[in-house]
Coordinates of C-alpha atoms and ligand atoms in Angstrom, one line a residue:
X1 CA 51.8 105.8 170.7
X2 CA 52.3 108.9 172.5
X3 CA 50.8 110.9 175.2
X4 CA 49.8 113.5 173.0
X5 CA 48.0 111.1 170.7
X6 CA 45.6 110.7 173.9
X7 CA 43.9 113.5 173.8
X8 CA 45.5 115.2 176.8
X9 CA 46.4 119.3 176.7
X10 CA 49.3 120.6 176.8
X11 CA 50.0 121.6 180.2
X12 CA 49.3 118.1 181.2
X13 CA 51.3 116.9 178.9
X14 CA 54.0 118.3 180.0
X15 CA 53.8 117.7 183.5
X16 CA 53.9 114.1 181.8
X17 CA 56.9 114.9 180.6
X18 CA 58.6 116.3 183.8
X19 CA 57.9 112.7 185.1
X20 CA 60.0 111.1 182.5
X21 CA 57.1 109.5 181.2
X22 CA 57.6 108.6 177.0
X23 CA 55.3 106.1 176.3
X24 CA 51.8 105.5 177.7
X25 CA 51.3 102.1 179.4
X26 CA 48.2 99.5 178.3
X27 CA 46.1 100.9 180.8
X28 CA 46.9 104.2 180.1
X29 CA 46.6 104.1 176.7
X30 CA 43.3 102.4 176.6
X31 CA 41.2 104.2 179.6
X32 CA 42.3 107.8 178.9
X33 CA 40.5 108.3 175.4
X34 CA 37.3 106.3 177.2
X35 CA 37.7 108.3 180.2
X36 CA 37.4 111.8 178.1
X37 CA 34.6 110.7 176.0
X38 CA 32.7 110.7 179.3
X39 CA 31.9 106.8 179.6
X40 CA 32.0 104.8 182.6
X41 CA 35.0 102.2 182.9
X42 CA 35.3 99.0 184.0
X43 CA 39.2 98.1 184.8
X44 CA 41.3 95.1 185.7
X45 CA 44.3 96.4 186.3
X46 CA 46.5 96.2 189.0
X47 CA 48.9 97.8 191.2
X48 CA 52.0 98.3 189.0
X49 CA 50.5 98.9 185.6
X50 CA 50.6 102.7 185.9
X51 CA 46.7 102.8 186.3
X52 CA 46.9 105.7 188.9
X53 CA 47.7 108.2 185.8
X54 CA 45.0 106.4 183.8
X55 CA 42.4 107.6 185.8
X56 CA 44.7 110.6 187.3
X57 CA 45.4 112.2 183.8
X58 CA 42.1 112.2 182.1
X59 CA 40.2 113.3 185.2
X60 CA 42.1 116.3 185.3
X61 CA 41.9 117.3 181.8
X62 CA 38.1 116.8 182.7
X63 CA 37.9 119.3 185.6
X64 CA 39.8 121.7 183.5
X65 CA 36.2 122.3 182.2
X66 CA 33.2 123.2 184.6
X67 CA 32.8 125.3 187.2
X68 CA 34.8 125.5 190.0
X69 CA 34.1 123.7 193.5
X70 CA 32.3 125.9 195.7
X71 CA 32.5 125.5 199.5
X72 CA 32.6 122.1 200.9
X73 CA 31.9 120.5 197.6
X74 CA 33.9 118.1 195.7
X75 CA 33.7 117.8 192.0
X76 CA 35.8 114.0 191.9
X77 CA 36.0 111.6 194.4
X78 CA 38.5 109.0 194.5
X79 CA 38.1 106.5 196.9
X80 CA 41.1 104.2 197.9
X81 CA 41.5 101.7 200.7
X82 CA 44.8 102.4 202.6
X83 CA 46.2 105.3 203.7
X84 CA 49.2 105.1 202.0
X85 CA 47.2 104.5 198.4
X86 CA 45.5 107.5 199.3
X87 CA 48.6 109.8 199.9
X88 CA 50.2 108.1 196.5
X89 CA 47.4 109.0 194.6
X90 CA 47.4 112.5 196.3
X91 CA 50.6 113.0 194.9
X92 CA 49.7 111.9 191.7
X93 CA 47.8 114.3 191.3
X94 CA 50.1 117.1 192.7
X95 CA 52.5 116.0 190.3
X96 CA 50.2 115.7 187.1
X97 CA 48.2 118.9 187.8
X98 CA 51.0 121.3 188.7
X99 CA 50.2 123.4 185.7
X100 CA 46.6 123.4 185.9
X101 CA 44.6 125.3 188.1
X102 CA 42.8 122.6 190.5
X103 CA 42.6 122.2 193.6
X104 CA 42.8 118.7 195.4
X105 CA 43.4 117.2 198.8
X106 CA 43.7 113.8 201.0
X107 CA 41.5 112.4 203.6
X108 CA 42.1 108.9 205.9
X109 CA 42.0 107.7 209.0
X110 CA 44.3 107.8 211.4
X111 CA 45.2 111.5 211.9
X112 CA 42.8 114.5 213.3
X113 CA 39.8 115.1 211.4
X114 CA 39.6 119.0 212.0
X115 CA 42.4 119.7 210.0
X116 CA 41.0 117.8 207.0
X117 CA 37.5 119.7 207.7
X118 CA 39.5 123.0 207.1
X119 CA 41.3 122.0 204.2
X120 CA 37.7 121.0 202.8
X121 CA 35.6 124.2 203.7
X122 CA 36.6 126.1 200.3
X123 CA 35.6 123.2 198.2
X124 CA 38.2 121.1 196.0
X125 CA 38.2 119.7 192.8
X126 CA 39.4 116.4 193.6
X127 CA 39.1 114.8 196.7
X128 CA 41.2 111.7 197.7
X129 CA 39.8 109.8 200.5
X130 CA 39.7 106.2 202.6
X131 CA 35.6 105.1 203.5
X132 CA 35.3 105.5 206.7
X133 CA 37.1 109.2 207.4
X134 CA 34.8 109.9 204.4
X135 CA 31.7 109.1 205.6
X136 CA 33.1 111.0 208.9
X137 CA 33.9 114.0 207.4
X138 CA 29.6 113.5 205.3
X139 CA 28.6 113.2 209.0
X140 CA 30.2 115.9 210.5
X141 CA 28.8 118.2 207.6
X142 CA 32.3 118.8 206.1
X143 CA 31.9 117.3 202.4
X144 CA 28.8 117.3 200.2
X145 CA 28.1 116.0 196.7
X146 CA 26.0 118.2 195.0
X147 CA 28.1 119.4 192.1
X148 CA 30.1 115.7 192.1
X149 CA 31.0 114.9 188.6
X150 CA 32.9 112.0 188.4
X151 CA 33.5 108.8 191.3
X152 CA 36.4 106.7 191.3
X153 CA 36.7 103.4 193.2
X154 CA 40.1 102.2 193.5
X155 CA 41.2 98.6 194.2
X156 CA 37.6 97.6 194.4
X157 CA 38.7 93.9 195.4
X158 CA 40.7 95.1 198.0
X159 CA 38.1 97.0 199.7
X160 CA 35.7 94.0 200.0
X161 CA 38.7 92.1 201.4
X162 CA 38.6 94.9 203.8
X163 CA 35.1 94.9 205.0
X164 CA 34.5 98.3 203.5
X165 CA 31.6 97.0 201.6
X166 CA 29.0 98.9 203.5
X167 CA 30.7 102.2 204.2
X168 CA 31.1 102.1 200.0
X169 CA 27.4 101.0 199.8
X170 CA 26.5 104.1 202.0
X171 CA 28.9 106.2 200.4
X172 CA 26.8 105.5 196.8
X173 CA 23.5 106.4 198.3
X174 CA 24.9 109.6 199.3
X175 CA 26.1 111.0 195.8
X176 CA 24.1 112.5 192.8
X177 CA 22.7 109.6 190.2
X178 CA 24.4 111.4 187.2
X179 CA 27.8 111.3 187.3
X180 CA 30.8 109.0 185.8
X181 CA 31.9 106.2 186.8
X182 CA 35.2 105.0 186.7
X183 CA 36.1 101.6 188.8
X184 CA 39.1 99.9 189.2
X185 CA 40.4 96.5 190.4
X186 CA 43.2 93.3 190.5
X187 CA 40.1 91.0 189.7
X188 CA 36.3 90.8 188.8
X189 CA 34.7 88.2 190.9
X190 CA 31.3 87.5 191.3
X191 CA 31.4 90.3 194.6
X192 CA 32.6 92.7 192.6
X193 CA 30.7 92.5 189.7
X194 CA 27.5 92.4 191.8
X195 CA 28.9 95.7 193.7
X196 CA 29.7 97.0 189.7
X197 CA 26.4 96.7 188.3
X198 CA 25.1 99.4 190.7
X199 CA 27.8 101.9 190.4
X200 CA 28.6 101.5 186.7
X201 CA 26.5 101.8 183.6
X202 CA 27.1 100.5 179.8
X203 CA 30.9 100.8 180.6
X204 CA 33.9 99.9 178.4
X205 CA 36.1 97.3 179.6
X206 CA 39.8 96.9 180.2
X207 CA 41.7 94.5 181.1
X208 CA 45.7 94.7 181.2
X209 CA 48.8 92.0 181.8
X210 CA 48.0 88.9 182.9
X211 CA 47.4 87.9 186.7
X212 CA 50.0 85.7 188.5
X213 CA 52.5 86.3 186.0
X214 CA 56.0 87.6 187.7
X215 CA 58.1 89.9 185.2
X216 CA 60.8 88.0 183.7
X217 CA 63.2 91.2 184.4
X218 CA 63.3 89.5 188.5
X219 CA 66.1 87.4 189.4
X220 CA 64.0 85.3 191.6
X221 CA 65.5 82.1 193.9
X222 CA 64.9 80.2 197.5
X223 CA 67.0 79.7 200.2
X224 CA 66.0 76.9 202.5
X225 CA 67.1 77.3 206.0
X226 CA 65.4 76.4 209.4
X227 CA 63.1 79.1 211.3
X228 CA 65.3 79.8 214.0
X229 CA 68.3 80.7 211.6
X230 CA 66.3 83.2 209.3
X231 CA 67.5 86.4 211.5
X232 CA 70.6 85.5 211.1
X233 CA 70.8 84.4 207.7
X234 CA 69.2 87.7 206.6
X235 CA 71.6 89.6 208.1
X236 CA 74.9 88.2 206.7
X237 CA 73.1 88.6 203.2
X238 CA 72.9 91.8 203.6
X239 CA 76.5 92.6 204.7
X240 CA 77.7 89.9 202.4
X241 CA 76.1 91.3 199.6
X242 CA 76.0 94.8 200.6
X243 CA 72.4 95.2 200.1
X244 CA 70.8 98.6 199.9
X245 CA 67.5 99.4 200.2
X246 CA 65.8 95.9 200.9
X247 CA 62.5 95.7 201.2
X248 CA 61.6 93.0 203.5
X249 CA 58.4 91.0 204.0
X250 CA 57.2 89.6 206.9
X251 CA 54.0 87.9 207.5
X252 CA 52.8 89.2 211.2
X253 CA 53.2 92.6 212.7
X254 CA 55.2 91.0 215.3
X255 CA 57.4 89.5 213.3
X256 CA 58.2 92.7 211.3
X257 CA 58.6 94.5 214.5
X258 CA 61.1 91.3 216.0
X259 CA 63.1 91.7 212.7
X260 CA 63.2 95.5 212.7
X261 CA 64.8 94.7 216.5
X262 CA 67.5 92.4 215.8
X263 CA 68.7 94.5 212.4
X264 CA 68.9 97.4 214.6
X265 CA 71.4 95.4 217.5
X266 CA 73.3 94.5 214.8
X267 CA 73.8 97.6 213.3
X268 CA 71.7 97.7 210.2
X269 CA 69.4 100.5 210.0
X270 CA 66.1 99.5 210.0
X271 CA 62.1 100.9 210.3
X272 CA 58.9 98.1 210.4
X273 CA 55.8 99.4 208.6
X274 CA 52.6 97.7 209.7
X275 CA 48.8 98.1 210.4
X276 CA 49.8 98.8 213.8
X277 CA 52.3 102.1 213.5
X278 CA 50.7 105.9 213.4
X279 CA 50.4 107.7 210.0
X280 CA 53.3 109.8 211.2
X281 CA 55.4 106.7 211.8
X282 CA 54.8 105.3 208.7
X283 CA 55.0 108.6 206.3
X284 CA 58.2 109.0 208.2
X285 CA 60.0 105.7 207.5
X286 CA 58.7 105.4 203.8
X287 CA 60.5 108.7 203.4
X288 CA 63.7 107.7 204.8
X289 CA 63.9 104.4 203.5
X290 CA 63.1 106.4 200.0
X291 CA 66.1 109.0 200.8
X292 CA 68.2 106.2 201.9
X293 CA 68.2 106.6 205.8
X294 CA 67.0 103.8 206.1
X295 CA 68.2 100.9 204.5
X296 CA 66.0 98.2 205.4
X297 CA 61.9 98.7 205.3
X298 CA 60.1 95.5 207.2
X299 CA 56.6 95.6 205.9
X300 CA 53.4 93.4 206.8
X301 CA 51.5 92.7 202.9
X302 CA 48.7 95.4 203.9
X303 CA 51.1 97.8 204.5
X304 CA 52.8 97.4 201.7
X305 CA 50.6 97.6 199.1
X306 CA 50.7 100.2 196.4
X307 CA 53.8 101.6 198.1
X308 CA 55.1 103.2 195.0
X309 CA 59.0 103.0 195.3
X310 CA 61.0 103.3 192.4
X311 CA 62.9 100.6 191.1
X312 CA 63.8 99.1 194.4
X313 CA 66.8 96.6 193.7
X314 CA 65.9 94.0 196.5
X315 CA 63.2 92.5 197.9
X316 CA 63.1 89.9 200.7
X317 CA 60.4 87.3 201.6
X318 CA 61.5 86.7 205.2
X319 CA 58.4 84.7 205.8
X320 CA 56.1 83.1 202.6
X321 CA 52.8 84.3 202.5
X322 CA 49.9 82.5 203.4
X323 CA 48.2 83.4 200.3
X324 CA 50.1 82.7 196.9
X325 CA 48.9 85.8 194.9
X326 CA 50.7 87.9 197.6
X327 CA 53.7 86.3 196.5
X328 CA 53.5 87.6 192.8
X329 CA 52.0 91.2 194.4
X330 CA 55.6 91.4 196.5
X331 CA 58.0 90.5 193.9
X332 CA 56.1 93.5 191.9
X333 CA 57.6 95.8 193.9
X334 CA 61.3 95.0 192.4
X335 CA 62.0 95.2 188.7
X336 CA 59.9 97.4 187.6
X337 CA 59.7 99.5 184.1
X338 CA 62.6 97.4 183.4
X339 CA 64.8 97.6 185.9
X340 CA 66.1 94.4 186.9
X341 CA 65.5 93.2 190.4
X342 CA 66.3 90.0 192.8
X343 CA 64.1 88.7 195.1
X344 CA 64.9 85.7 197.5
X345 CA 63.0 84.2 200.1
X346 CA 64.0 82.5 203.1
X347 CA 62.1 78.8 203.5
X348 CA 61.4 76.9 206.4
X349 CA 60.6 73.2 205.9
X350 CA 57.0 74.4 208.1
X351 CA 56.4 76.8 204.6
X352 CA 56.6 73.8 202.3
X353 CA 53.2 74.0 201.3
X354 CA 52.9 78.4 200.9
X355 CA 56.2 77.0 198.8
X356 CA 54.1 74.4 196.6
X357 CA 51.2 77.0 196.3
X358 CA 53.3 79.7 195.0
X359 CA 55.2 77.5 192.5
X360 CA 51.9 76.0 191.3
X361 CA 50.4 79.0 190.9
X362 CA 53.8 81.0 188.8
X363 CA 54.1 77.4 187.1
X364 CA 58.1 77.4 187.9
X365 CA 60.5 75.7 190.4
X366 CA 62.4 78.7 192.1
X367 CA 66.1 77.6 191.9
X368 CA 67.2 77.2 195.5
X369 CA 70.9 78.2 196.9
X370 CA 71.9 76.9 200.5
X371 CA 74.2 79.2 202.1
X372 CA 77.0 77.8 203.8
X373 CA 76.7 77.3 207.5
X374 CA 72.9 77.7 207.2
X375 CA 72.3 74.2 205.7
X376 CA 69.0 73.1 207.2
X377 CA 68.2 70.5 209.8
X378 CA 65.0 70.1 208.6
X379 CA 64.6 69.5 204.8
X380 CA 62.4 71.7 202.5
X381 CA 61.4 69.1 200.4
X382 CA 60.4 69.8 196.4
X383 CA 57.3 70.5 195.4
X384 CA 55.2 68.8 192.0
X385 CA 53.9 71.0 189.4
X386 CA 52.2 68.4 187.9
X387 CA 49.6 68.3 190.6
X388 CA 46.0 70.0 190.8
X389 CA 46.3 73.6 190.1
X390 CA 46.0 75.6 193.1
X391 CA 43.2 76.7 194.3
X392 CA 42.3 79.4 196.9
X393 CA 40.5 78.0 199.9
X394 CA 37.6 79.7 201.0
X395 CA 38.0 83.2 202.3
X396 CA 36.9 84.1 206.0
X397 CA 34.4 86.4 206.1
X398 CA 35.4 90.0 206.4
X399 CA 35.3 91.7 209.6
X400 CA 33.1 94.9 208.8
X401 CA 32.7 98.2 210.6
X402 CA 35.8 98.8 211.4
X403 CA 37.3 102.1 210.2
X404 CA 40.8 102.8 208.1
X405 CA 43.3 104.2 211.3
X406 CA 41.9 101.3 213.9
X407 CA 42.8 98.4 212.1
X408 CA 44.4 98.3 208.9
X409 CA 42.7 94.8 208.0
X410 CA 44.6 92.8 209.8
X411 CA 43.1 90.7 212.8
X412 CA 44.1 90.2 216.1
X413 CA 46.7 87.8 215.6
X414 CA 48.2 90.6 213.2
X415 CA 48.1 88.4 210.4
X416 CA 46.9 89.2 207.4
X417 CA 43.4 88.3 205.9
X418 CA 42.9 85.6 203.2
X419 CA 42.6 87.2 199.6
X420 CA 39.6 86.2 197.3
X421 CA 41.4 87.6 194.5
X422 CA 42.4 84.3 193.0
X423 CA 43.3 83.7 189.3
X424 CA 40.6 80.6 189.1
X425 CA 38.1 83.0 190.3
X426 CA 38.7 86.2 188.3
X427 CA 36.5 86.4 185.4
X428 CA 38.4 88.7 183.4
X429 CA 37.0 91.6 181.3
X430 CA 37.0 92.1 177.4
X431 CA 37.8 94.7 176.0
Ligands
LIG501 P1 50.6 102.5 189.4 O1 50.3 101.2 188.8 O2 49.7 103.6 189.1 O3 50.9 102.4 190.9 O4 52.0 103.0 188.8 C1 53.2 102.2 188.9 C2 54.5 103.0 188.7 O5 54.6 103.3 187.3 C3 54.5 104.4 189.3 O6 55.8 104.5 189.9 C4 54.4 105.4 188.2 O7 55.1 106.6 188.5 C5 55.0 104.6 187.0 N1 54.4 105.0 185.7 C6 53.1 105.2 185.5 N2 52.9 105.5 184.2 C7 54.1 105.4 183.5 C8 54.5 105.5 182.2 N3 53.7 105.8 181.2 N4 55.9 105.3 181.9 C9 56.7 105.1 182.9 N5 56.4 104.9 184.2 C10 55.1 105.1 184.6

């Protein structure tokens, strides 16, 4: 299967092509004929499965047709949770459209509004935005929906975990009744096919890859070592080893921010990236640790998510997650379109249970390497497979009304929310 065999024209195409792009993935290959035909969609598919140039690439060739988006009017609207998922897709679409005459732009949180209210007064064709600067900029009088064509929600699941539930709910009652529908997310619970059935109508359905599944191209292993050593320990494997470019995972802000400290003293160049750090901050160190400034990126889960970085060799749990599925969400960022990649995580005895959650849910043991002079005091015992599956507890209740640039979904604590997105949970779509 090629591009071309999608339906898609040539100057896409070949934008297509300038990306080194041969072979459309699942998703793409399934939503960009249903996409064209005009039909609303319905897609499991997560981060990963190349599902921003599913809905990216038809939507343009779309908007190539029509009129053209007169003053403060938007003729798409895709609407993302975080920041940095908007700025990706932003790009996206930079990249994609380059030969094609549309116009597009980015709204979030976070950064001065007036700016964005300029860039918006001529109209655009596509318009990339977070909920809550959204509904700022609908407020203020700087975006209206009278000629919108075509909504996209992105990550659905994650903007529920986010609260965002109403700002989307008043989003819909702003925009026209005829339009399509395209909407996109890791899972279909219950929530989110109550929120589907009043956005989308008769759609297909999609579903690619199988949840919870890590790719086989990741070297993945354990090292058990006590809490107070993990600073340490993280540091000699990366001179050891010579690591470059490691992405590293902590579960609290403060923690990222402690780690980001002691790399530093010891001469390893390192930037945290967290709910708590300015757009600026974070644009910045996501471009260095991309150019190789940096070499070690500290990231919080939320922060991390959908950070599209290329084949990135290494990837470091330096705390477990609280919630299993993030552990399968951060190893995606290593090995992918087939690179190989190694991820290690360092264990405390005190993690034993994220440990057993996380093996119960991949269904494999992860070999385990002590490293000499970190053997632990306290022993990280071995967890049974052959007990209950695991199942998610029950999610807190989302915060609402807070808005993308305060808070970033994290609470006070800094740590990050509970996921509903569980495997047991997910209903998945047929095609
Ligand atoms: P996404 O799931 O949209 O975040 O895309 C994941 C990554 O896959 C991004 O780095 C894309 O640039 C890349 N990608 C998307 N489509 C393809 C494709 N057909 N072939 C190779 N890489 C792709």
């Amino acid at each position: 299967m090629s591009f071309a065999a999608l339906g898609l024209s040539d100057s896409i195409l070949k934008a297509v092509t300038d990306k080194g792009y041969h072979t459309p993935s699942p998703i793409q290959a399934q939503a960009i004929p249903a996409v064209l035909q005009g039909t609303d969609l319905m897609a499991a598919a997560q981060t990963g499965t190349g599902k921003t140039a599913g809905f990216t690439l038809p939507l343009l060739e779309l908007l190539t047709q029509g009129e053209r988006a007169q003053a403060n009017q938007a003729r798409a609207l895709i609407i993302t949770p975080t920041r940095e998922l908007a700025a990706q897709i932003g790009q996206s679409i930079s990249d994609y459209g380059k030969y094609l005459p549309l116009t597009s732009t980015v709204v979030f949180g976070g950064v001065k509004i007036n700016p964005q209210m300029m860039r918006l007064r001529k109209g655009v064709d596509i318009l990339v935005a977070t909920p809550g600067r959204l509904l700022d900029l609908y407020n203020q009088r700087a975006i209206k929906f009278n000629q919108l064509e075509v909504l996209v929600l992105d990550e659905a699941d994650r903007m529920l975990d986010m609260g965002f539930i109403h700002d989307i709910r008043k989003i819909l009652a702003i925009l026209p009744k005829h339009r399509q529908n395209l909407l996109f997310s890791a899972t279909f619970s219950d929530e989110i096919r109550r929120l589907a059935k009043g956005i989308v109508h008769n759609p297909i359905e999609i579903s690619v890859s199988p949840r919870n599944t890590t790719a086989e191209t990741v070297k993945q292993w354990i090292c058990p070592v006590d809490k107070k050593k993990k600073s340490a320990l993280l540091t000699q494997l990366i001179q050891e080893h010579q690591w470059e470019q490691v992405l590293v995972f902590t579960r609290t802000k403060r923690g990222a921010n402690q780690l980001t400290r002691h790399l530093e003293e010891k001469g390893i160049h390192a930037a945290a990236i967290h709910g708590n750090k300015s757009q600026g901050a974070r644009t910045k160190a996501l471009a260095e640790f991309k150019q190789g400034a940096i070499r070690i990126l500290v990231a919080t889960d939320i922060a991390a998510r959908g950070l599209d970085i290329d084949q990135l060799p290494q990837v470091v749990n330096f705390d477990l997650p609280n919630v299993p599925e993030d552990y399968v969400h951060r190893i995606g960022r290593t090995g992918r379109a087939g690179a190989t990649g190694q991820a290690v995580s360092l264990v405390s005895a005190d993690e034993f249970q994220q440990l057993s959650d996380i093996e119960r849910l991949i269904k494999k043991r992860l070999p385990r390497e002590i490293i000499d002079g970190f053997d632990p005091l306290h022993v990280l015992p071995e967890s049974r497979l052959n007990t209950k599956p695991y199942k998610p507890k029950k999610p807190k209740k989302p915060k609402v009304g807070h808005r993308d640039g305060q808070r970033s979904g994290t609470n006070k604590q800094g740590n990050q929310p509970r996921r509903r997105n569980s495997q047991s949970q997910t209903r998945r779509v047929k095609k």
